[in-house]
Short mmCIF file of C-alpha atoms in Angstrom, two decimals:
data_model
loop_
_atom_site.label_atom_id
_atom_site.label_comp_id
_atom_site.label_asym_id
_atom_site.label_seq_id
_atom_site.Cartn_x
_atom_site.Cartn_y
_atom_site.Cartn_z
CA ALA Z 218 2.37 10.73 -132.56
CA GLN Z 219 2.26 9.45 -129.02
CA SER Z 220 2.20 5.75 -128.22
CA VAL Z 221 2.31 3.51 -125.19
CA ALA Z 222 3.37 -0.11 -124.75
CA GLN Z 223 2.50 -2.60 -122.06
CA PRO Z 224 4.89 -5.50 -122.70
CA GLU Z 225 3.09 -8.05 -120.50
CA ASP Z 226 -0.36 -9.39 -121.33
CA GLN Z 227 -0.60 -11.12 -117.94
CA VAL Z 228 1.10 -10.68 -114.58
CA ASN Z 229 0.66 -13.22 -111.79
CA VAL Z 230 1.64 -12.45 -108.22
CA ALA Z 231 1.03 -14.04 -104.84
CA GLU Z 232 -1.04 -12.14 -102.31
CA GLY Z 233 1.17 -10.07 -100.02
CA ASN Z 234 4.01 -9.86 -102.54
CA PRO Z 235 4.94 -6.62 -104.32
CA LEU Z 236 3.59 -6.14 -107.81
CA THR Z 237 4.81 -4.24 -110.85
CA VAL Z 238 2.93 -3.63 -114.08
CA LYS Z 239 5.16 -2.21 -116.81
CA CYS Z 240 4.54 0.65 -119.20
CA THR Z 241 6.76 2.46 -121.68
CA TYR Z 242 5.79 5.45 -123.77
CA SER Z 243 6.75 7.61 -126.72
CA VAL Z 244 5.85 11.29 -127.12
CA SER Z 245 7.36 14.24 -128.92
CA GLY Z 246 7.26 16.56 -125.91
CA ASN Z 247 6.78 16.18 -122.18
CA PRO Z 248 4.48 13.24 -121.38
CA TYR Z 249 1.24 13.29 -119.45
CA LEU Z 250 0.90 9.75 -118.06
CA PHE Z 251 -2.05 7.95 -116.50
CA TRP Z 252 -2.98 4.56 -115.08
CA TYR Z 253 -6.50 3.14 -115.11
CA VAL Z 254 -8.02 -0.07 -113.74
CA GLN Z 255 -10.94 -2.03 -115.17
CA TYR Z 256 -12.89 -4.60 -113.18
CA PRO Z 257 -15.04 -7.16 -115.04
CA ASN Z 258 -18.01 -5.66 -116.88
CA ARG Z 259 -17.17 -2.16 -115.66
CA GLY Z 260 -15.80 1.03 -117.12
CA LEU Z 261 -12.26 2.18 -116.50
CA GLN Z 262 -11.41 3.88 -113.22
CA PHE Z 263 -8.67 6.48 -112.84
CA LEU Z 264 -5.83 5.39 -110.52
CA LEU Z 265 -3.12 8.02 -110.77
CA LYS Z 266 -1.33 10.45 -113.06
CA TYR Z 267 2.01 12.09 -113.69
CA ILE Z 268 1.99 15.60 -115.13
CA THR Z 269 5.08 17.18 -113.62
CA GLY Z 270 7.04 17.24 -110.36
CA ASP Z 271 8.05 14.30 -108.17
CA ASN Z 272 8.86 11.18 -110.17
CA LEU Z 273 7.03 8.94 -107.68
CA VAL Z 274 3.29 9.52 -107.73
CA LYS Z 275 0.78 7.96 -105.37
CA GLY Z 276 -2.75 7.08 -106.28
CA SER Z 277 -5.85 5.20 -105.23
CA TYR Z 278 -5.96 1.85 -103.41
CA GLY Z 279 -2.28 2.00 -102.36
CA PHE Z 280 -0.92 2.06 -105.90
CA GLU Z 281 2.02 4.20 -106.96
CA ALA Z 282 3.96 4.72 -110.16
CA GLU Z 283 7.47 5.83 -110.94
CA PHE Z 284 8.20 8.12 -113.86
CA ASN Z 285 11.60 7.49 -115.46
CA LYS Z 286 12.37 9.94 -118.24
CA SER Z 287 15.62 8.31 -119.37
CA GLN Z 288 13.93 4.92 -119.79
CA THR Z 289 10.62 6.45 -120.98
CA SER Z 290 8.80 4.28 -118.49
CA PHE Z 291 5.95 4.68 -116.03
CA HIS Z 292 5.63 1.40 -114.14
CA LEU Z 293 2.73 0.81 -111.75
CA LYS Z 294 3.65 -0.64 -108.36
CA LYS Z 295 2.14 -1.75 -105.09
CA PRO Z 296 4.13 -2.95 -102.06
CA SER Z 297 1.70 -5.70 -101.05
CA ALA Z 298 -0.81 -7.18 -103.49
CA LEU Z 299 -4.39 -8.07 -102.58
CA VAL Z 300 -6.65 -10.61 -104.28
CA SER Z 301 -9.06 -7.73 -104.88
CA ASP Z 302 -6.38 -6.02 -107.04
CA SER Z 303 -7.00 -8.64 -109.73
CA ALA Z 304 -8.19 -6.67 -112.76
CA LEU Z 305 -7.16 -5.28 -116.13
CA TYR Z 306 -4.75 -2.33 -115.96
CA PHE Z 307 -4.25 0.27 -118.66
CA CYS Z 308 -1.47 2.77 -119.09
CA ALA Z 309 -2.26 5.91 -121.12
CA VAL Z 310 -0.29 8.86 -122.44
CA ARG Z 311 -0.90 12.13 -124.15
CA ASP Z 312 1.29 14.80 -125.61
CA VAL Z 313 0.94 18.53 -125.09
CA GLY Z 314 -2.11 20.40 -126.33
CA ASN Z 315 -5.64 19.05 -126.50
CA THR Z 316 -4.70 15.60 -127.76
CA PRO Z 317 -6.79 12.77 -126.29
CA LEU Z 318 -5.28 9.94 -124.31
CA VAL Z 319 -3.75 7.00 -126.14
CA PHE Z 320 -4.16 3.73 -124.25
CA GLY Z 321 -2.00 0.64 -124.09
CA LYS Z 322 -3.42 -2.81 -124.77
CA GLY Z 323 -3.79 -3.56 -121.09
CA THR Z 324 -2.20 -5.98 -118.64
CA ARG Z 325 -4.27 -8.51 -116.76
CA LEU Z 326 -3.16 -8.77 -113.13
CA SER Z 327 -3.98 -11.93 -111.24
CA VAL Z 328 -3.29 -12.01 -107.51
CA ILE Z 329 -3.34 -15.51 -106.11
CA ALA Z 330 -4.22 -16.22 -102.49
CA ASN T 144 -23.91 12.60 -108.84
CA ALA T 145 -24.46 10.16 -111.72
CA GLY T 146 -21.17 10.87 -113.56
CA VAL T 147 -21.19 9.49 -117.11
CA THR T 148 -24.31 7.55 -118.11
CA GLN T 149 -24.41 5.32 -121.18
CA THR T 150 -27.47 3.67 -122.68
CA PRO T 151 -28.22 0.99 -123.67
CA LYS T 152 -25.97 -1.43 -121.78
CA PHE T 153 -26.43 -4.20 -124.34
CA ARG T 154 -27.67 -4.31 -127.91
CA ILE T 155 -27.80 -6.78 -130.77
CA LEU T 156 -28.02 -5.30 -134.24
CA LYS T 157 -28.47 -6.93 -137.61
CA ILE T 158 -26.08 -6.07 -140.43
CA GLY T 159 -27.16 -2.86 -142.11
CA GLN T 160 -29.21 -1.53 -139.20
CA SER T 161 -28.46 1.78 -137.54
CA MET T 162 -28.52 2.90 -133.94
CA THR T 163 -27.45 5.67 -131.58
CA LEU T 164 -25.44 5.06 -128.44
CA GLN T 165 -26.32 7.66 -125.84
CA CYS T 166 -23.85 9.33 -123.48
CA THR T 167 -24.71 11.97 -120.88
CA GLN T 168 -22.56 13.54 -118.17
CA ASP T 169 -23.69 15.77 -115.33
CA MET T 170 -20.28 17.15 -114.31
CA ASN T 171 -20.23 20.09 -116.74
CA HIS T 172 -17.13 18.67 -118.44
CA ASN T 173 -16.15 20.26 -121.73
CA TYR T 174 -14.13 17.31 -123.03
CA MET T 175 -15.89 14.11 -124.09
CA TYR T 176 -14.68 10.98 -125.87
CA TRP T 177 -15.87 7.78 -127.48
CA TYR T 178 -13.61 4.71 -127.37
CA ARG T 179 -14.16 1.15 -128.44
CA GLN T 180 -12.57 -1.77 -126.61
CA ASP T 181 -11.75 -5.00 -128.39
CA PRO T 182 -10.14 -7.99 -126.61
CA GLY T 183 -6.36 -7.66 -126.46
CA MET T 184 -6.44 -4.40 -128.39
CA GLY T 185 -6.89 -1.84 -125.65
CA LEU T 186 -9.04 1.21 -126.31
CA LYS T 187 -9.23 2.91 -129.68
CA LEU T 188 -10.47 6.49 -129.98
CA ILE T 189 -13.44 6.93 -132.32
CA TYR T 190 -14.40 10.60 -131.91
CA TYR T 191 -13.91 13.32 -129.36
CA SER T 192 -15.20 16.79 -128.53
CA VAL T 193 -13.57 19.70 -126.73
CA GLY T 194 -16.83 21.57 -126.23
CA ALA T 195 -20.38 22.01 -127.47
CA GLY T 196 -20.47 22.35 -131.24
CA ILE T 197 -16.93 21.00 -131.73
CA THR T 198 -16.09 17.43 -132.70
CA ASP T 199 -13.07 15.73 -134.20
CA LYS T 200 -12.12 12.33 -135.55
CA GLY T 201 -10.04 9.88 -133.62
CA GLU T 202 -8.10 6.83 -134.75
CA VAL T 203 -11.05 4.72 -135.98
CA PRO T 204 -13.93 7.03 -137.09
CA ASN T 205 -15.13 5.14 -140.19
CA GLY T 206 -18.72 3.95 -139.88
CA TYR T 207 -19.53 6.33 -137.03
CA ASN T 208 -20.81 9.85 -136.56
CA VAL T 209 -21.18 12.15 -133.55
CA SER T 210 -22.78 15.42 -132.57
CA ARG T 211 -22.34 17.71 -129.58
CA SER T 212 -25.23 20.14 -129.37
CA THR T 213 -25.03 20.50 -125.58
CA THR T 214 -22.28 20.22 -122.96
CA GLU T 215 -24.02 17.24 -121.38
CA ASP T 216 -24.71 14.96 -124.34
CA PHE T 217 -22.39 13.26 -126.83
CA PRO T 218 -24.30 10.60 -128.83
CA LEU T 219 -22.52 8.18 -131.15
CA ARG T 220 -24.35 7.15 -134.31
CA LEU T 221 -23.69 3.89 -136.14
CA GLU T 222 -24.89 3.83 -139.73
CA LEU T 223 -25.18 0.55 -141.65
CA ALA T 224 -23.85 -1.67 -138.89
CA ALA T 225 -21.17 -4.21 -139.82
CA PRO T 226 -19.80 -7.24 -137.89
CA SER T 227 -16.51 -5.34 -137.46
CA GLN T 228 -18.38 -2.92 -135.20
CA THR T 229 -19.03 -5.64 -132.65
CA SER T 230 -17.28 -4.23 -129.59
CA VAL T 231 -17.70 -2.62 -126.21
CA TYR T 232 -18.12 1.13 -126.48
CA PHE T 233 -17.07 3.52 -123.73
CA CYS T 234 -17.88 7.17 -123.35
CA ALA T 235 -15.63 9.32 -121.15
CA SER T 236 -15.39 12.92 -120.05
CA THR T 237 -12.94 15.21 -118.28
CA ARG T 238 -12.89 18.81 -117.09
CA GLY T 239 -9.44 19.36 -118.49
CA GLN T 240 -6.56 17.61 -120.16
CA ASN T 241 -4.52 17.43 -116.94
CA TYR T 242 -7.25 15.50 -115.16
CA GLY T 243 -8.26 11.87 -115.30
CA TYR T 244 -11.15 10.73 -117.45
CA THR T 245 -14.47 9.60 -115.95
CA PHE T 246 -15.77 6.62 -117.89
CA GLY T 247 -19.28 5.32 -118.34
CA SER T 248 -20.07 1.66 -117.72
CA GLY T 249 -20.06 0.84 -121.43
CA THR T 250 -22.37 -0.47 -124.16
CA ARG T 251 -21.78 -4.00 -125.40
CA LEU T 252 -22.81 -4.14 -129.06
CA THR T 253 -23.06 -7.26 -131.17
CA VAL T 254 -23.69 -7.05 -134.92
CA VAL T 255 -24.97 -10.27 -136.50
#
């Protein structure tokens, strides 16, 4: 069965600095990987996905993620953090077929001005 | 384009009561999902559907039931509410498994 781990409950970064939110996964076949963001009292919003192709994928709001098959990781990155990026971030994975997404526990990002 | 609409937004139930959480999408998506979100636990899948008339259990289905009579609607039924069902419930849909999910704004349920 597929699983995903987000090793950090909280990440703090200064505004203007680069940010990284970590995610590792486990699947039996080729992974389908996603990142979502949740602002307070809101539903989750899709940021980006990796299905196949280039290991570096770009998404909404200047975010990008790097797929690393050998390390089974899919870390979320942004070159320059904004205070408005402060939110809860979820990594999700699914295996082949019609299996639903499995979500990590989430990482709370706090960007400090 | 409303996307995924969930009602109600908030509800307080007494132990043993029942209720239905409504979910409607206007994007003609075949795939629909119910997740619950508990603090520090991420999202857990309750039930999902790959099309009208087809439903399947997720990771935490006990105490819940679903139906999918139309493409648009995917209601979640709670029978005999228990304090363990206190949570935030999210409905989501997608047009295909290679696409991102569209989430509703959630229903915050408290069972007392």
